[in-house]
Amino acid sequence: AAGVIQSPRHLIKEKRETATLKCYPIPRHDTVYWYQQGPGQDPQFLISFYEKMQSDKGSIPDRFSAQQFSDYHSELNMSSLELGDSALYFCASSLGLGVYEQYFGPGTRLTVT
Amino acid sequence: DAKTTQPTSMDCAEGRAANLPCNHSTISGNEYVYWYRQIHSQGPQYIIHGLKNNETNEMASLIITEDRKSSTLILPHATLRDTAVYYCIVRSFTGTASKLTFGTGTRLQVTL
């Protein structure tokens, strides 16, 4: 079965650079979520989109922005990167906002040096 | 969303049932109990969810107490591949908000 695809899987950036993470949801899934997991920490919700509109927002820094496109894929844009942004970034998708389970991608490991 | 409390860690012998408890004493009527697990930095994996009835699927069983203040995830025959951090998450649906709020979880170690 098709799963959530994230690219790139690994990314190394320097401080103050920008990064773009991409997420391709499971076919027919219209809802995308982004989570950040720092070293030794639990995943933390950043932002979500339903039908190309932002549906919820968590502790996402102002330096980060995201959007969902007409084909439902989503991109997380991160600017002025800081060392503390080094983390695993997971994307998840679901069929909608209701009682639907979220399916997670393999994550993008971002390292900021 | 209601707060959950789980043991920090548990051990289980391979082939035996693993029973993972979760306390969610402040759960409200429209909140569901979800279980996810994360195997060593992989993406969290959905296991099961329920509202008030016990649920079973190919992976596990979920037992929710009658007052809904606690629940237990049961892996009937644990294997080494079940070693992971297990998260009990209480999730409400208030219009557009349906994010997952991860707590600290239980680190399950399955041993030979």
XYZ file of N, CA and C in Angstrom:
675
model
N 0.839 -1.195 0.000
C 0.000 0.000 0.000
C 0.877 1.248 0.000
N 0.374 2.283 -0.675
C 1.138 3.530 -0.755
C 1.209 4.170 0.623
N 2.376 4.769 0.905
C 2.546 5.432 2.185
C 2.832 6.901 1.972
N 3.004 7.617 3.054
C 3.374 9.023 2.989
C 4.838 9.132 2.566
N 5.097 10.017 1.627
C 6.462 10.209 1.138
C 6.979 11.562 1.588
N 8.181 11.559 2.127
C 8.809 12.804 2.528
C 10.154 12.937 1.829
N 10.445 14.147 1.421
C 11.751 14.393 0.826
C 12.258 15.766 1.224
N 13.583 15.928 1.349
C 14.535 14.825 1.339
C 14.483 14.035 2.643
N 15.169 12.940 2.730
C 15.196 12.173 3.973
C 16.212 12.750 4.951
N 17.258 13.315 4.409
C 18.288 13.945 5.232
C 18.656 15.282 4.604
N 18.914 16.255 5.468
C 19.240 17.591 4.994
C 20.203 18.228 5.983
N 21.279 18.762 5.444
C 22.251 19.468 6.283
C 22.328 20.901 5.802
N 22.112 21.836 6.724
C 22.127 23.261 6.406
C 22.979 23.992 7.429
N 23.396 25.169 7.043
C 24.124 26.005 7.984
C 23.171 27.016 8.597
N 23.604 27.564 9.734
C 22.798 28.593 10.400
C 22.477 29.718 9.436
N 21.277 30.230 9.580
C 20.756 31.348 8.787
C 20.368 30.977 7.362
N 20.582 29.719 6.992
C 20.125 29.284 5.667
C 18.628 28.966 5.706
N 18.086 28.629 4.535
C 16.688 28.225 4.443
C 16.598 26.764 4.021
N 15.476 26.151 4.337
C 15.248 24.753 3.982
C 13.788 24.569 3.599
N 13.558 23.654 2.671
C 12.192 23.316 2.275
C 12.017 21.813 2.358
N 11.044 21.398 3.140
C 10.724 19.988 3.306
C 9.414 19.715 2.573
N 9.363 18.565 1.902
C 8.178 18.232 1.122
C 7.502 16.979 1.656
N 6.197 16.951 1.499
C 5.389 15.826 1.986
C 4.348 15.480 0.928
N 4.295 14.223 0.570
C 3.304 13.734 -0.394
C 2.409 12.746 0.337
N 1.144 13.122 0.568
C 0.255 12.274 1.377
C -0.162 11.013 0.627
N -0.761 10.115 1.361
C -1.329 8.912 0.767
C -2.419 9.345 -0.216
N -2.511 8.706 -1.384
C -3.550 9.085 -2.358
C -4.935 9.152 -1.733
N -5.656 10.198 -2.067
C -7.017 10.502 -1.604
C -7.056 11.089 -0.193
N -5.927 11.180 0.474
C -5.901 11.862 1.771
C -5.841 13.368 1.513
N -6.726 14.106 2.201
C -6.823 15.540 1.959
C -6.312 16.377 3.131
N -5.805 15.727 4.159
C -5.366 16.430 5.359
C -3.908 16.070 5.647
N -3.118 17.096 5.918
C -1.692 16.906 6.179
C -1.313 17.587 7.496
N -0.483 16.928 8.264
C 0.004 17.448 9.541
C 1.539 17.446 9.525
N 2.120 18.424 10.185
C 3.571 18.471 10.360
C 3.898 18.401 11.854
N 4.898 17.579 12.185
C 5.361 17.430 13.557
C 6.883 17.568 13.588
N 7.374 18.074 14.693
C 8.818 18.225 14.903
C 9.222 17.386 16.114
N 10.297 16.623 15.983
C 10.796 15.825 17.102
C 12.269 16.124 17.318
N 12.573 16.873 18.361
C 13.948 17.167 18.708
C 14.641 15.959 19.310
N 15.946 15.990 19.421
C 16.707 14.858 19.974
C 16.232 14.493 21.373
N 15.861 13.225 21.573
C 15.411 12.759 22.875
C 14.051 13.278 23.306
N 13.348 13.919 22.404
C 12.034 14.477 22.747
C 10.915 13.719 22.040
N 9.697 14.055 22.407
C 8.531 13.462 21.771
C 8.065 14.376 20.630
N 7.366 13.818 19.660
C 6.896 14.648 18.546
C 5.983 15.776 19.032
N 6.165 16.945 18.434
C 5.350 18.108 18.759
C 4.670 18.614 17.486
N 3.393 18.882 17.596
C 2.603 19.333 16.452
C 3.014 20.742 16.030
N 3.154 20.932 14.731
C 3.487 22.258 14.213
C 2.293 22.919 13.535
N 1.728 22.252 12.530
C 0.679 22.871 11.733
C -0.034 21.804 10.921
N -1.273 22.096 10.533
C -2.009 21.146 9.713
C -2.821 21.879 8.650
N -3.145 21.123 7.600
C -3.917 21.657 6.485
C -5.010 20.677 6.099
N -6.169 21.229 5.790
C -7.292 20.436 5.309
C -7.816 21.100 4.049
N -7.862 20.350 2.973
C -8.345 20.891 1.703
C -7.662 22.222 1.361
N -6.352 22.236 1.514
C -5.490 23.353 1.133
C -5.607 24.589 2.016
N -6.365 24.482 3.104
C -6.491 25.582 4.046
C -5.868 25.176 5.377
N -5.212 26.113 6.028
C -4.661 25.826 7.344
C -5.790 25.493 8.305
N -5.677 24.365 8.990
C -6.758 23.934 9.869
C -6.402 24.075 11.346
N -5.132 24.049 11.680
C -4.724 24.164 13.073
C -3.249 24.565 13.098
N -2.876 25.195 14.181
C -1.499 25.672 14.304
C -1.015 25.388 15.711
N 0.195 24.841 15.801
C 0.785 24.562 17.100
C 1.927 25.511 17.359
N 2.971 24.991 17.978
C 4.110 25.824 18.341
C 5.090 25.958 17.188
N 4.621 26.517 16.117
C 5.467 26.697 14.939
C 6.088 28.086 14.973
N 7.414 28.167 14.856
C 8.080 29.483 14.884
C 7.625 30.344 13.710
N 7.677 31.649 13.911
C 7.311 32.576 12.830
C 8.236 32.447 11.629
N 9.414 31.900 11.846
C 10.378 31.716 10.750
C 9.958 30.574 9.813
N 9.008 29.791 10.267
C 8.541 28.662 9.472
C 7.209 29.029 8.816
N 6.998 28.526 7.624
C 5.704 28.661 6.969
C 5.424 27.377 6.217
N 4.179 27.147 5.927
C 3.817 25.917 5.230
C 2.598 26.171 4.373
N 2.407 25.307 3.413
C 1.210 25.386 2.594
C 0.904 24.014 2.012
N -0.331 23.869 1.595
C -0.763 22.652 0.928
C -1.211 23.038 -0.479
N -0.784 22.270 -1.439
C -1.032 22.593 -2.841
C -2.254 21.851 -3.379
N -2.602 22.171 -4.625
C -3.828 21.627 -5.216
C -3.786 20.097 -5.333
N -2.588 19.517 -5.413
C -2.495 18.054 -5.475
C -2.362 17.447 -4.073
N -2.559 18.290 -3.054
C -2.557 17.924 -1.630
C -1.172 17.715 -1.039
N -0.116 17.821 -1.842
C 1.180 17.728 -1.214
C 1.430 19.011 -0.424
N 2.329 18.935 0.514
C 2.580 20.072 1.382
C 4.078 20.341 1.471
N 4.402 21.598 1.707
C 5.792 21.986 1.892
C 5.935 22.820 3.151
N 6.989 22.529 3.891
C 7.325 23.280 5.102
C 8.585 24.079 4.796
N 8.461 25.389 4.832
C 9.568 26.278 4.538
C 10.132 26.843 5.831
N 11.434 26.721 5.976
C 12.096 27.137 7.213
C 13.198 28.120 6.863
N 13.137 29.298 7.435
C 14.136 30.318 7.130
C 14.941 30.675 8.372
N 16.044 31.363 8.141
C 16.932 31.798 9.245
C 17.160 30.655 10.215
N 17.589 29.529 9.684
C 17.731 28.324 10.505
C 18.648 28.554 11.692
N 18.256 27.921 12.809
C 19.030 27.986 14.049
C 19.458 26.576 14.422
N 20.485 26.495 15.261
C 20.959 25.172 15.689
C 19.820 24.356 16.317
N 18.938 25.028 17.027
C 17.833 24.348 17.711
C 16.774 23.796 16.770
N 16.868 24.122 15.500
C 15.921 23.571 14.528
C 16.315 22.163 14.099
N 17.495 21.730 14.504
C 17.938 20.366 14.178
C 16.969 19.381 14.814
N 16.345 18.572 14.005
C 15.298 17.675 14.497
C 14.840 16.754 13.378
N 14.000 15.808 13.759
C 13.259 15.013 12.792
C 11.949 15.727 12.524
N 11.594 15.846 11.269
C 10.335 16.471 10.897
C 9.472 15.418 10.214
N 8.330 15.156 10.834
C 7.411 14.154 10.304
C 6.201 14.830 9.683
N 5.775 14.240 8.606
C 4.520 14.616 7.989
C 3.570 13.436 8.160
N 2.308 13.726 8.391
C 1.292 12.682 8.484
C 0.106 13.099 7.624
N -0.628 12.125 7.154
C -1.824 12.436 6.376
C -3.007 11.622 6.878
N -4.184 12.139 6.619
C -5.407 11.415 6.978
C -6.492 11.750 5.977
N -7.597 11.014 6.076
C -8.692 11.185 5.126
C -9.510 12.434 5.407
N -9.360 13.009 6.565
C -10.122 14.205 6.890
C -9.840 14.610 8.311
N -10.656 15.480 8.840
C -10.417 16.012 10.182
C -11.162 15.222 11.258
N -11.923 14.261 10.894
C -12.718 13.537 11.869
C -11.935 12.464 12.589
N -12.621 11.402 12.946
C -12.006 10.324 13.718
C -11.204 9.427 12.786
N -10.239 10.004 12.138
C -9.421 9.248 11.194
C -8.003 9.178 11.705
N -7.434 7.994 11.606
C -6.058 7.855 12.047
C -5.118 8.601 11.109
N -4.013 9.065 11.680
C -2.990 9.739 10.901
C -1.899 8.730 10.558
N -1.483 8.766 9.305
C -0.400 7.894 8.850
C 0.839 8.756 8.643
N 1.922 8.337 9.279
C 3.135 9.136 9.278
C 4.116 8.687 8.194
N 4.843 9.664 7.684
C 5.940 9.377 6.779
C 7.192 9.011 7.558
N 8.282 8.707 6.841
C 9.525 8.275 7.484
C 10.306 9.425 8.111
N 9.916 10.648 7.800
C 10.576 11.798 8.401
C 11.729 12.349 7.576
N 12.041 13.606 7.824
C 13.219 14.268 7.279
C 14.095 14.659 8.463
N 15.326 14.198 8.431
C 16.266 14.569 9.497
C 17.028 15.816 9.067
N 16.749 16.917 9.747
C 17.414 18.190 9.455
C 18.521 18.431 10.471
N 19.695 18.681 9.972
C 20.825 19.020 10.833
C 21.299 20.420 10.451
N 21.323 21.288 11.434
C 21.782 22.662 11.222
C 23.137 22.813 11.907
N 24.131 23.229 11.131
C 25.500 23.340 11.681
C 25.945 24.792 11.758
N -7.136 19.001 25.140
C -7.179 17.548 25.236
C -6.774 17.108 26.639
N -7.363 16.015 27.105
C -7.055 15.528 28.436
C -5.606 15.046 28.513
N -5.038 15.160 29.710
C -3.667 14.719 29.925
C -3.659 13.218 30.182
N -2.592 12.558 29.747
C -2.450 11.117 29.975
C -1.219 10.853 30.811
N -1.255 9.758 31.571
C -0.116 9.329 32.388
C 0.186 7.883 32.058
N 1.443 7.611 31.708
C 1.872 6.257 31.369
C 3.153 5.930 32.131
N 3.390 4.635 32.388
C 4.684 4.265 32.980
C 5.803 4.651 32.019
N 6.940 5.006 32.571
C 8.060 5.404 31.738
C 8.588 4.242 30.918
N 8.653 3.077 31.518
C 9.199 1.929 30.801
C 8.591 0.631 31.319
N 8.619 -0.395 30.469
C 8.133 -1.724 30.829
C 8.945 -2.753 30.059
N 9.046 -3.935 30.654
C 9.697 -5.054 29.988
C 8.678 -6.155 29.758
N 8.915 -6.935 28.703
C 8.022 -8.052 28.414
C 8.838 -9.145 27.740
N 8.582 -10.389 28.119
C 9.266 -11.507 27.481
C 8.601 -11.811 26.146
N 9.418 -12.144 25.175
C 8.884 -12.471 23.858
C 7.886 -13.621 23.948
N 6.763 -13.473 23.236
C 5.734 -14.500 23.242
C 4.667 -14.280 24.293
N 4.975 -13.445 25.281
C 3.988 -13.152 26.311
C 3.169 -11.931 25.920
N 2.051 -11.749 26.611
C 1.221 -10.568 26.364
C 1.845 -9.346 27.030
N 1.832 -8.253 26.308
C 2.284 -6.976 26.877
C 1.045 -6.138 27.160
N 0.924 -5.719 28.421
C -0.213 -4.904 28.840
C 0.280 -3.515 29.219
N -0.063 -2.536 28.424
C 0.422 -1.180 28.657
C -0.720 -0.312 29.175
N -0.590 0.177 30.417
C -1.672 0.979 30.995
C -1.549 2.464 30.669
N -2.676 3.134 30.737
C -2.705 4.578 30.519
C -3.819 5.173 31.373
N -3.478 6.223 32.074
C -4.471 6.919 32.886
C -4.864 8.217 32.193
N -6.156 8.438 32.072
C -6.664 9.684 31.468
C -7.902 10.096 32.234
N -7.701 10.412 33.510
C -8.817 10.624 34.432
C -9.647 11.862 34.101
N -9.099 12.794 33.312
C -9.865 14.011 32.998
C -10.504 13.954 31.613
N -10.583 12.776 31.045
C -11.133 12.631 29.702
C -12.593 13.075 29.685
N -12.989 13.729 28.610
C -14.381 14.161 28.501
C -15.116 13.294 27.488
N -16.426 13.485 27.447
C -17.275 12.570 26.701
C -17.008 12.455 25.215
N -16.471 13.512 24.607
C -16.257 13.480 23.166
C -14.802 13.202 22.800
N -14.018 12.746 23.748
C -12.604 12.478 23.494
C -12.347 10.989 23.310
N -11.551 10.687 22.302
C -11.187 9.326 21.975
C -9.815 9.000 22.565
N -9.573 7.727 22.775
C -8.260 7.255 23.201
C -7.571 6.617 21.992
N -6.417 7.134 21.644
C -5.620 6.614 20.543
C -4.310 6.054 21.082
N -3.819 5.032 20.399
C -2.495 4.504 20.700
C -1.660 4.513 19.431
N -0.458 5.054 19.571
C 0.547 5.034 18.512
C 1.836 4.462 19.102
N 2.709 4.005 18.245
C 4.030 3.605 18.712
C 5.089 4.138 17.754
N 6.286 4.300 18.288
C 7.397 4.783 17.484
C 8.583 3.870 17.709
N 9.003 3.249 16.640
C 10.148 2.353 16.676
C 11.364 3.134 16.253
N 12.236 3.399 17.202
C 13.529 4.034 16.981
C 13.589 5.049 15.841
N 13.032 6.248 16.097
C 13.149 7.368 15.160
C 12.401 7.173 13.845
N 11.638 6.092 13.725
C 10.778 5.971 12.563
C 9.532 6.825 12.791
N 8.726 7.019 11.757
C 7.485 7.743 11.933
C 6.551 6.995 12.865
N 5.852 7.697 13.745
C 4.889 7.027 14.616
C 3.898 6.195 13.807
N 3.505 5.071 14.389
C 2.629 4.129 13.707
C 1.322 4.009 14.473
N 0.216 4.188 13.789
C -1.097 4.036 14.403
C -1.310 2.580 14.816
N -1.872 2.382 16.024
C -2.169 1.020 16.477
C -3.666 0.802 16.543
N -4.359 1.610 17.328
C -5.770 1.371 17.581
C -6.374 2.594 18.251
N -7.683 2.748 18.195
C -8.335 3.805 18.952
C -9.731 3.362 19.368
N -10.294 4.042 20.377
C -11.625 3.718 20.838
C -12.246 4.866 21.590
N -13.565 4.803 21.748
C -14.287 5.832 22.489
C -14.696 5.308 23.862
N -15.459 4.254 23.907
C -15.846 3.673 25.191
C -15.933 2.153 25.150
N -16.092 1.586 23.968
C -16.124 0.135 23.861
C -14.725 -0.422 23.669
N -14.534 -1.655 24.072
C -13.269 -2.315 23.818
C -13.130 -2.549 22.316
N -11.901 -2.452 21.836
C -11.638 -2.599 20.413
C -10.505 -3.599 20.186
N -10.572 -4.285 19.064
C -9.524 -5.231 18.703
C -9.261 -5.139 17.210
N -8.000 -5.174 16.844
C -7.639 -5.280 15.432
C -6.481 -6.268 15.313
N -5.881 -6.327 14.142
C -4.844 -7.327 13.917
C -3.589 -7.057 14.736
N -3.422 -5.862 15.230
C -2.222 -5.525 15.988
C -2.405 -5.681 17.490
N -3.562 -5.256 17.992
C -3.693 -5.155 19.436
C -5.158 -5.106 19.855
N -5.342 -5.117 21.170
C -6.658 -4.897 21.765
C -6.580 -3.683 22.677
N -7.672 -2.963 22.743
C -7.768 -1.795 23.611
C -8.920 -2.008 24.580
N -8.584 -1.975 25.858
C -9.595 -2.132 26.902
C -9.761 -0.785 27.596
N -10.963 -0.248 27.569
C -11.258 1.029 28.217
C -12.185 0.760 29.394
N -11.847 1.288 30.565
C -12.685 1.070 31.738
C -14.039 1.739 31.547
N -15.006 1.279 32.330
C -16.370 1.770 32.155
C -16.468 3.279 32.402
N -15.691 3.792 33.366
C -15.715 5.231 33.626
C -14.811 6.011 32.669
N -14.110 5.290 31.797
C -13.235 5.858 30.753
C -12.040 6.616 31.305
N -11.733 6.430 32.567
C -10.619 7.161 33.150
C -9.283 6.470 32.936
N -9.303 5.261 32.447
C -8.048 4.578 32.137
C -8.279 3.558 31.035
N -7.175 3.129 30.437
C -7.267 2.129 29.385
C -5.997 1.287 29.386
N -6.067 0.153 28.710
C -4.923 -0.739 28.601
C -4.792 -1.202 27.157
N -3.610 -1.063 26.631
C -3.297 -1.605 25.308
C -2.694 -2.983 25.509
N -3.207 -3.967 24.801
C -2.709 -5.330 24.936
C -2.131 -5.803 23.606
N -0.847 -6.153 23.648
C -0.222 -6.837 22.518
C -0.208 -8.314 22.884
N -1.005 -9.149 22.235
C -1.237 -10.509 22.746
C -0.003 -11.410 22.762
N 0.853 -11.288 21.793
C 2.055 -12.119 21.730
C 3.217 -11.236 21.284
N 3.843 -10.599 22.252
C 4.886 -9.623 21.918
C 6.081 -10.289 21.236
N 6.641 -9.596 20.256
C 7.872 -10.044 19.604
C 8.921 -8.957 19.755
N 10.145 -9.307 19.399
C 11.235 -8.335 19.509
C 10.933 -7.079 18.689
N 10.205 -7.244 17.590
C 9.884 -6.099 16.732
C 8.874 -5.154 17.360
N 8.281 -5.558 18.480
C 7.351 -4.675 19.184
C 8.066 -3.737 20.147
N 9.376 -3.861 20.259
C 10.134 -2.938 21.101
C 10.017 -1.531 20.509
N 9.479 -0.616 21.312
C 9.169 0.723 20.808
C 8.710 1.601 21.966
N 8.498 2.887 21.671
C 7.834 3.788 22.616
C 6.360 3.824 22.233
N 5.507 3.550 23.196
C 4.069 3.500 22.971
C 3.421 4.742 23.578
N 2.650 5.438 22.761
C 2.006 6.673 23.186
C 0.494 6.476 23.295
N -0.036 6.838 24.431
C -1.473 6.887 24.650
C -1.878 8.353 24.481
N -2.802 8.616 23.604
C -3.162 10.001 23.270
C -4.675 10.151 23.345
N -5.107 11.163 24.063
C -6.525 11.495 24.107
C -6.766 12.604 23.095
N -7.715 12.394 22.242
C -7.887 13.277 21.095
C -9.334 13.720 20.976
N -9.531 15.016 20.885
C -10.882 15.533 20.739
C -11.055 16.132 19.354
N -12.270 16.284 18.970
C -12.573 16.835 17.658
C -13.504 18.023 17.838
N -12.921 19.190 17.803
C -13.701 20.411 17.974
C -13.634 21.199 16.684
N -14.343 20.756 15.691
C -14.315 21.445 14.416
C -13.089 21.088 13.625
N -12.098 21.950 13.602
C -10.934 21.717 12.766
C -9.752 21.140 13.543
N -9.819 21.151 14.846
C -8.654 20.729 15.628
C -8.643 19.222 15.800
N -7.702 18.524 15.204
C -7.614 17.086 15.378
C -6.165 16.631 15.424
N -5.304 17.489 15.947
C -3.898 17.134 16.036
C -3.682 16.043 17.083
N -2.516 15.418 17.027
C -2.100 14.458 18.042
C -1.167 15.170 19.014
N -1.446 15.061 20.298
C -0.591 15.639 21.331
C 0.131 14.493 22.034
N 1.414 14.339 21.720
C 2.197 13.239 22.275
C 2.690 13.597 23.667
N 2.550 12.634 24.593
C 3.145 12.781 25.919
C 4.485 12.084 25.931
N 4.906 11.608 27.091
C 6.221 10.977 27.189
C 6.210 9.507 26.795
N 5.070 8.845 26.815
C 4.982 7.469 26.364
C 5.633 6.446 27.271
N 5.420 5.188 26.941
C 6.038 4.048 27.642
C 7.029 3.379 26.707
N 8.243 3.244 27.184
C 9.260 2.537 26.400
C 9.146 1.055 26.715
N 8.648 0.266 25.770
C 8.496 -1.175 25.943
C 9.712 -1.886 25.376
N 10.326 -2.692 26.232
C 11.464 -3.501 25.798
C 11.032 -4.956 25.819
N 11.030 -5.598 24.657
C 10.700 -7.019 24.571
C 12.005 -7.804 24.525
N 12.123 -8.785 25.419
C 13.372 -9.530 25.531
C 13.159 -11.015 25.279
N 14.242 -11.702 24.942
C 14.177 -13.140 24.678
C 13.924 -13.906 25.961
